[in-house]
PDB file of C-alpha atoms and ligand atoms in Angstrom:
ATOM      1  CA  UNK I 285      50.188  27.918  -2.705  1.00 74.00           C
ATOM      2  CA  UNK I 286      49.199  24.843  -4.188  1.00 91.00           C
ATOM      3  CA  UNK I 287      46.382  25.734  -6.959  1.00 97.00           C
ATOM      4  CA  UNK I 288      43.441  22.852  -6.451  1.00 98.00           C
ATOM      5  CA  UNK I 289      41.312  24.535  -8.940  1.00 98.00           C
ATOM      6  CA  UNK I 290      43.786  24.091 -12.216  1.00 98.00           C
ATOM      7  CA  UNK I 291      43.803  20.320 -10.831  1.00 98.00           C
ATOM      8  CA  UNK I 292      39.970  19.885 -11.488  1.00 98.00           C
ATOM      9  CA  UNK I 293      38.928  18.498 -15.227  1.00 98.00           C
ATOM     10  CA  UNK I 294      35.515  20.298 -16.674  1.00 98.00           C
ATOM     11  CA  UNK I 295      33.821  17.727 -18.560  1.00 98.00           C
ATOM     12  CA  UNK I 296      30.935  19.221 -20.673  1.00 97.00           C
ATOM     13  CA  UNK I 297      27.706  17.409 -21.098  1.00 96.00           C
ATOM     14  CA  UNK I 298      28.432  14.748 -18.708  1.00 95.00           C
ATOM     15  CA  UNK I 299      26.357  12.113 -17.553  1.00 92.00           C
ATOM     16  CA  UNK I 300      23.938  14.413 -19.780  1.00 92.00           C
ATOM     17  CA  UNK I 301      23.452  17.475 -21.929  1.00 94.00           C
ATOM     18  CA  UNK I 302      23.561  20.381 -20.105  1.00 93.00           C
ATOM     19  CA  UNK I 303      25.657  19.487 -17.037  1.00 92.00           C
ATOM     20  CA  UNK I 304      28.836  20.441 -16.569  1.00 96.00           C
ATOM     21  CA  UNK I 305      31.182  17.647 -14.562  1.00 97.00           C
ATOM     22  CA  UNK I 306      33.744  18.464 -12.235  1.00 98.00           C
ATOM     23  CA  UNK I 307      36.198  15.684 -12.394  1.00 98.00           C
ATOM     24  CA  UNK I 308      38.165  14.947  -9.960  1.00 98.00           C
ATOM     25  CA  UNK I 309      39.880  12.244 -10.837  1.00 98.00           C
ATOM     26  CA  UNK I 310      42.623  14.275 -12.108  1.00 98.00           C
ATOM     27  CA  UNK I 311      43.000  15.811  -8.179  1.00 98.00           C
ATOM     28  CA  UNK I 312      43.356  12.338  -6.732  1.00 98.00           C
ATOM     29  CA  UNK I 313      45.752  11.275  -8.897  1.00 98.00           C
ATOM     30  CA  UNK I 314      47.764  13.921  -8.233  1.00 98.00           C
ATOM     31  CA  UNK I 315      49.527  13.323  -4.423  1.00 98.00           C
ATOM     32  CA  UNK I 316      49.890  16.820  -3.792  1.00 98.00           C
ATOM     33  CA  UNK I 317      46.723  17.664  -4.353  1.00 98.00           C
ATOM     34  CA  UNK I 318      45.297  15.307  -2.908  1.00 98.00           C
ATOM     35  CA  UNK I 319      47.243  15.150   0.502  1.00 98.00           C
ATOM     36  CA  UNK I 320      46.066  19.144   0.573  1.00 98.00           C
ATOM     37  CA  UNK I 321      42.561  18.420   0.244  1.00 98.00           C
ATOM     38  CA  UNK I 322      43.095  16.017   3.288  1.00 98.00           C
ATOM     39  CA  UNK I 323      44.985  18.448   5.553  1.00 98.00           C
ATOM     40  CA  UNK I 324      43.088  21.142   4.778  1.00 98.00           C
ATOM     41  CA  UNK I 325      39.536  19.658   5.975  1.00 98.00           C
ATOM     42  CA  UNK I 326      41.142  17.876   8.485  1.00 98.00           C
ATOM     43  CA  UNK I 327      43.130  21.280  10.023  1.00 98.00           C
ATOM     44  CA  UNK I 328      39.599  23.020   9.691  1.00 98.00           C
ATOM     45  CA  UNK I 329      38.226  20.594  12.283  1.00 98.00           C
ATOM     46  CA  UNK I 330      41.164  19.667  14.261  1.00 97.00           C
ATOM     47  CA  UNK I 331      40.136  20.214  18.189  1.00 96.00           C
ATOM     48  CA  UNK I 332      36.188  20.224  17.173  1.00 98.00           C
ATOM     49  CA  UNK I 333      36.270  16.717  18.865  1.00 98.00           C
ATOM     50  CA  UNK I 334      34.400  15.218  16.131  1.00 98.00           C
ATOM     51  CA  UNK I 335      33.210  11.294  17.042  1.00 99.00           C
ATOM     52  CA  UNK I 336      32.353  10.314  13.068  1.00 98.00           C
ATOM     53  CA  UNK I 337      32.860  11.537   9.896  1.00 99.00           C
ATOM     54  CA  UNK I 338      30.175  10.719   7.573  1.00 99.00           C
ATOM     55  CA  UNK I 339      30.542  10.151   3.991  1.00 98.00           C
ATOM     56  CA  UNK I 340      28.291   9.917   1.159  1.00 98.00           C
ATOM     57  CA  UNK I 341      28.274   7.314  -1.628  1.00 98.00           C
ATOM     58  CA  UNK I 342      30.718   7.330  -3.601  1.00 97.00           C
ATOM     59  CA  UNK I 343      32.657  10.589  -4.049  1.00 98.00           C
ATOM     60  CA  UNK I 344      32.396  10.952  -0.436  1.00 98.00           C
ATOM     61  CA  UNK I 345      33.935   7.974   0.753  1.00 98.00           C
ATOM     62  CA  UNK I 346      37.292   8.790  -1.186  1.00 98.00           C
ATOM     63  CA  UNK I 347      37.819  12.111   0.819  1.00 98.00           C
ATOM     64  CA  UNK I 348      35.741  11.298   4.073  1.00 98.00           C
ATOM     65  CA  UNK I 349      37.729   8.170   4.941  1.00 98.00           C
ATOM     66  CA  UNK I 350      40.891   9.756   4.923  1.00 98.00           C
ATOM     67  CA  UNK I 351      39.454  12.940   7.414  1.00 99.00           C
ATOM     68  CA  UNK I 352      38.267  10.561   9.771  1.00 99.00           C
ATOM     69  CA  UNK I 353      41.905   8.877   9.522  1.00 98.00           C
ATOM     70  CA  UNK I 354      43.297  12.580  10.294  1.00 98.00           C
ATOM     71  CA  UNK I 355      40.771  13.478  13.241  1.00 98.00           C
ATOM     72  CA  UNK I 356      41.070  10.035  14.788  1.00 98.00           C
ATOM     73  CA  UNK I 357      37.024   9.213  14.258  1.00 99.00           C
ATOM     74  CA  UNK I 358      35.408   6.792  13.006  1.00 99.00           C
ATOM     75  CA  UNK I 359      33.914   6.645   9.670  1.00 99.00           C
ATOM     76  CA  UNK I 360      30.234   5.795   8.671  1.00 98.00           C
ATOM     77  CA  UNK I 361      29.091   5.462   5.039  1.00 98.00           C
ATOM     78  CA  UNK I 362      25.505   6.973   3.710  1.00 98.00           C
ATOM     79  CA  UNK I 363      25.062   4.334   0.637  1.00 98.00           C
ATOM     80  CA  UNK I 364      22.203   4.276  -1.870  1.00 97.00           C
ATOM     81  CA  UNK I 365      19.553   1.781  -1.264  1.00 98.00           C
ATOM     82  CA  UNK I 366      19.981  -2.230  -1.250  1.00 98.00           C
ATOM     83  CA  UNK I 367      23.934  -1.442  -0.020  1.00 98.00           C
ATOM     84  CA  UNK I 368      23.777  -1.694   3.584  1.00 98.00           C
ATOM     85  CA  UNK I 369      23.601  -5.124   5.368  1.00 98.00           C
ATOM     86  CA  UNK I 370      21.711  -4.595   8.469  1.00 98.00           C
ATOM     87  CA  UNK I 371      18.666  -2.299   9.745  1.00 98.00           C
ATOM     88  CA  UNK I 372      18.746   1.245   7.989  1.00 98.00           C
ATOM     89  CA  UNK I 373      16.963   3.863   8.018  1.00 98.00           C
ATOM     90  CA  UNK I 374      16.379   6.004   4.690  1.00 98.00           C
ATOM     91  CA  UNK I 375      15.618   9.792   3.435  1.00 98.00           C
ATOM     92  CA  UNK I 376      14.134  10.295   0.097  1.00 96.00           C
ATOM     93  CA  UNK I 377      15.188  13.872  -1.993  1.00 94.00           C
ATOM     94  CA  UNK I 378      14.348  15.407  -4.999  1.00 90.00           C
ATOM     95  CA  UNK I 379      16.501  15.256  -8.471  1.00 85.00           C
ATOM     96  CA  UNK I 380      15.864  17.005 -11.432  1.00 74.00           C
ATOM     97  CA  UNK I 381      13.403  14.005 -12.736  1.00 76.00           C
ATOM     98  CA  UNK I 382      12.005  11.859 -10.101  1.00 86.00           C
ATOM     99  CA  UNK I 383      13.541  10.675  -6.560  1.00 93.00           C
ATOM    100  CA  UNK I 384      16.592   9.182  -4.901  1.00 95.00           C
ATOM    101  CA  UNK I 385      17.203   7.557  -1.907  1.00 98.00           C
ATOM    102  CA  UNK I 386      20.234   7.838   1.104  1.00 98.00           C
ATOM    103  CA  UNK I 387      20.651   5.342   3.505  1.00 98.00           C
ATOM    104  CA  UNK I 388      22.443   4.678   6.728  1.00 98.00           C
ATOM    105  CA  UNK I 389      22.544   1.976   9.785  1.00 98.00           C
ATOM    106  CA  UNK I 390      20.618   2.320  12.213  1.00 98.00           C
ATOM    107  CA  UNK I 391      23.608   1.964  14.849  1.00 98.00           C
ATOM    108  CA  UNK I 392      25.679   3.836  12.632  1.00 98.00           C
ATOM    109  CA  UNK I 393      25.710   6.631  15.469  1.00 98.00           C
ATOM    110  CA  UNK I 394      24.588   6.717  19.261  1.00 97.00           C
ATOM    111  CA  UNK I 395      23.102   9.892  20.165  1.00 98.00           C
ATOM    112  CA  UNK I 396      24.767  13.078  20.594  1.00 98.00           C
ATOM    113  CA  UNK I 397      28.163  11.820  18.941  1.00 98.00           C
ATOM    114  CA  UNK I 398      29.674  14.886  17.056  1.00 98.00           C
ATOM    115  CA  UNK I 399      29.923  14.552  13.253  1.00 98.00           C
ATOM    116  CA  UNK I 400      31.000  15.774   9.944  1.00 99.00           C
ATOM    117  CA  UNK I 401      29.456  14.962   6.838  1.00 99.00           C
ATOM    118  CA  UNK I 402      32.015  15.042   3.763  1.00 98.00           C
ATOM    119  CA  UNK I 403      31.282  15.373   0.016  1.00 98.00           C
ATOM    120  CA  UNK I 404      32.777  15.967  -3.036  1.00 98.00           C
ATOM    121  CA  UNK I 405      30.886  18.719  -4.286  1.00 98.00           C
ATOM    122  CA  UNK I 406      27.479  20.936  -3.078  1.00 98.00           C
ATOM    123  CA  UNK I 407      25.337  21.255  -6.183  1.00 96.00           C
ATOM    124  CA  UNK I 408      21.532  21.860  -5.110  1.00 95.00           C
ATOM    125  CA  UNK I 409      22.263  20.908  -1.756  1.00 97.00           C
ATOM    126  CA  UNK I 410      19.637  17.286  -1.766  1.00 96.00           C
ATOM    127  CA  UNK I 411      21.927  15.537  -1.367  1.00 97.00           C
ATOM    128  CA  UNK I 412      23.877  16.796   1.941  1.00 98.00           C
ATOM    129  CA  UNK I 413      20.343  17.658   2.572  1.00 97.00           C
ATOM    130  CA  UNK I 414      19.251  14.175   3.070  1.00 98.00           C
ATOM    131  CA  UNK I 415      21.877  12.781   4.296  1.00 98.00           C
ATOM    132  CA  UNK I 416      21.439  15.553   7.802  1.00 98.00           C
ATOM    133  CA  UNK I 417      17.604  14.256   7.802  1.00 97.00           C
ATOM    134  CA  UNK I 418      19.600  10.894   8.083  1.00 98.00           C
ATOM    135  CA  UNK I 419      21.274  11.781  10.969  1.00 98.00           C
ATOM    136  CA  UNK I 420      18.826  13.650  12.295  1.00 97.00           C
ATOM    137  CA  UNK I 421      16.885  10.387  12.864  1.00 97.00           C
ATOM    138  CA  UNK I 422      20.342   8.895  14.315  1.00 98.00           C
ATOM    139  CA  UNK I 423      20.239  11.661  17.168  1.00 98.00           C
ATOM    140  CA  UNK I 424      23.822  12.873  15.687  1.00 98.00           C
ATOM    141  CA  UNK I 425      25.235  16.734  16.798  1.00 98.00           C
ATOM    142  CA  UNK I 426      26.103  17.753  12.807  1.00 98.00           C
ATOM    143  CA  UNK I 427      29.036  20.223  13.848  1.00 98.00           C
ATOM    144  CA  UNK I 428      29.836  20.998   9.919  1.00 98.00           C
ATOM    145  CA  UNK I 429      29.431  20.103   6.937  1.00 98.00           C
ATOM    146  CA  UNK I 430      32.530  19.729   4.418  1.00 98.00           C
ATOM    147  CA  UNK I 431      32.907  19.700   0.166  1.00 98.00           C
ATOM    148  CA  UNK I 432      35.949  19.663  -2.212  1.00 98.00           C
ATOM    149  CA  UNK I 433      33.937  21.886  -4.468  1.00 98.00           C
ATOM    150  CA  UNK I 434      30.395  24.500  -4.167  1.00 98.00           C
ATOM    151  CA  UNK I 435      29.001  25.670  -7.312  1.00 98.00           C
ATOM    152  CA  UNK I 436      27.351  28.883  -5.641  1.00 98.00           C
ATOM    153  CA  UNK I 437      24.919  29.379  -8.662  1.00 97.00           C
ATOM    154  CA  UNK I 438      22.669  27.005  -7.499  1.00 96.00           C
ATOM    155  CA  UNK I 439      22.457  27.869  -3.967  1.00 97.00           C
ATOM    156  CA  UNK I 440      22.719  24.483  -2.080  1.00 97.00           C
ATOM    157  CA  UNK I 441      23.526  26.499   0.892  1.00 97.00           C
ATOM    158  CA  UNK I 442      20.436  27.767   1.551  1.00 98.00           C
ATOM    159  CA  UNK I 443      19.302  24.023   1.925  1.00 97.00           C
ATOM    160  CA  UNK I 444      21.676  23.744   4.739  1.00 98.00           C
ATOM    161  CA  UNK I 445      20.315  26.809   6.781  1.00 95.00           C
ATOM    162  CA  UNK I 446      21.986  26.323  10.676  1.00 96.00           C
ATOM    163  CA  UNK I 447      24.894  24.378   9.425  1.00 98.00           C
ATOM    164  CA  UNK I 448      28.723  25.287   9.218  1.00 98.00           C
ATOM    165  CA  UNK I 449      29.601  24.667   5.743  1.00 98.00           C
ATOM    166  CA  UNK I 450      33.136  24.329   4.103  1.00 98.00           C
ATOM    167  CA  UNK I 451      34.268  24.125   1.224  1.00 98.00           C
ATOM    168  CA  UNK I 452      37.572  24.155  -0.780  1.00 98.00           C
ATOM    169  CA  UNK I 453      36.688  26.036  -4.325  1.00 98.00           C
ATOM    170  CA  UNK I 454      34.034  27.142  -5.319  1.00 98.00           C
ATOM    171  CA  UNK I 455      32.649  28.189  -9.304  1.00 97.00           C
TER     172      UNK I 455
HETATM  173  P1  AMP E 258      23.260  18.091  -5.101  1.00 61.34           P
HETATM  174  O1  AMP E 258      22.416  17.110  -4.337  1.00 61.34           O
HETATM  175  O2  AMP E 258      22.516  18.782  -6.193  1.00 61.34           O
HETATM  176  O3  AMP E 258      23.962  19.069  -4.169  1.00 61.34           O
HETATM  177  O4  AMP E 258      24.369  17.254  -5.858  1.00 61.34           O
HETATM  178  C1  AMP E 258      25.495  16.804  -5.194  1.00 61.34           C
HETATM  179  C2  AMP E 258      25.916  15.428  -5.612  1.00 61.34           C
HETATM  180  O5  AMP E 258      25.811  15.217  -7.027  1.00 61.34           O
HETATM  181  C3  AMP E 258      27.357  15.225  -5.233  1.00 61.34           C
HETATM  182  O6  AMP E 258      27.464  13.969  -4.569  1.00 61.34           O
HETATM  183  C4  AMP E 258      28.133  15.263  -6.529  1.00 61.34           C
HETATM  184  O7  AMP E 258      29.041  14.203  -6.582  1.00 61.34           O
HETATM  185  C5  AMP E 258      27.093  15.163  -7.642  1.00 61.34           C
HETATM  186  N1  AMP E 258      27.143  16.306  -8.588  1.00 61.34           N
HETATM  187  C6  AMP E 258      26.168  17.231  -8.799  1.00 61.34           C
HETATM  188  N2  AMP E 258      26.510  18.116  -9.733  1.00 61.34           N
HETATM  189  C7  AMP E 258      27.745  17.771 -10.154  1.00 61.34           C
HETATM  190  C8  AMP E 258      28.670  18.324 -11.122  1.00 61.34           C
HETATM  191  N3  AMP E 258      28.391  19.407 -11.839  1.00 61.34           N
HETATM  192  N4  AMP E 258      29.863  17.723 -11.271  1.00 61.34           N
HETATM  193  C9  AMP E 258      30.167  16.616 -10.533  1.00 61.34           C
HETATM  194  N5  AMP E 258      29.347  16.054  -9.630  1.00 61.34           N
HETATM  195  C10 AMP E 258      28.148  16.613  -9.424  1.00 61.34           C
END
C-alpha cells in the first residue's frame, strides 16, 4: 500500500507564523503518488455519472483536471476575482482577517448537471463552503465533495452539513 502521507512535506510557519503547510509539491512530483491520488478519487466516483468536476483555484485545478479526465466530465474552474473572462457570479467567505472572494461563469453549469467539487485540502471548510453557494446559484446537483488532505481539528466538515465528503488523509 502506497503510503501518501510520508509523501506530504510539513512546512512550519508558512505563509505565516502559526500555520502549519501541507506541501504537496513533494506528492506531485512523485508519479506514484500522484497517479494514486487520481485513481483513487476517480474509483470513488466511478458510475456516480458525474457531468463536471469543479475545481478551485489553484491547488484544485492540479488534482480536479485530471478526475474529470478519469470520469469523462468536463471540468469548470472556481478562480479568485478579476480571472474569469465573461459573466460570473461570486460568493464572499470569511478568513482569519478580513474576506475573500470565489468566482465562477455564469454558464459554467446548466441546471441539474451532477458535480464534484475537488480540493487540495479542507481546513475551516470557507472555502469548499463558498464555492457550493457558487453552485448553488448555478442550479448544480453537488453529489460529493473531494480533498487530498482534512485536518479534522478544525472541523470544516461541519460547514459542509448534507454533503458527501472524501478525503484521502487526514491529520
Ligand atoms: P479552508 O477554507 O479553511 O478550508 O482552507 C482551505 C484552503 O486553504 C485550501 O484551498 C488550501 O489549499 C488552503 N489551506 C488552508 N490551510 C492550509 C494548510 N495548513 N496547508 C496548506 N494549505 C492550506
Amino acid at each position: 500500500m502506497l503510503d501518501l502521507k510520508s509523501r506530504i512535506r510539513d512546512i512550519p510557519d508558512f505563509p505565516k507564523k502559526g500555520i502549519l503547510f501541507k506541501d504537496i509539491t513533494t506528492l506531485l512530483k512523485d508519479g506514484e503518488a500522484f497517479q494514486k491520488v487520481i485513481e483513487k478519487i476517480t474509483c470513488f466516483y466511478e458510475g456516480e455519472e458525474i457531468d463536471k468536476v469543479v475545481g478551485i483555484e489553484s491547488r484544485g485545478f492540479i488534482m480536479g483536471a485530471p478526475v474529470a479526465y478519469g470520469l469523462n466530465a468536463g471540468f469548470i474552474p472556481v478562480r479568485k476575482p478579476g480571472k474569469l473572462p465573461s459573466d460570473i457570479y461570486e460568493a464572499k467567505y470569511e478568513l482569519e482577517y478580513g474576506t475573500d472572494t470565489l468566482t465562477v461563469h455564469q454558464d459554467a453549469i446548466t441546471p441539474g448537471e451532477r458535480v464534484l467539487v475537488v480540493d487540495d485540502l479542507l481546513a475551516t471548510g470557507g472555502t469548499m463552503a463558498a464555492t457550493l453557494d457558487l453552485l448553488k446559484q448555478l442550479g448544480a446537483v453537488v453529489v460529493g465533495v473531494a480533498f487530498l488532505i482534512e485536518l479534522t481539528e478544525l472541523k470544516g466538515r461541519d460547514k459542509l452539513a448534507g454533503h458527501q465528503v472524501l478525503s484521502l488523509v487526514s491529520y
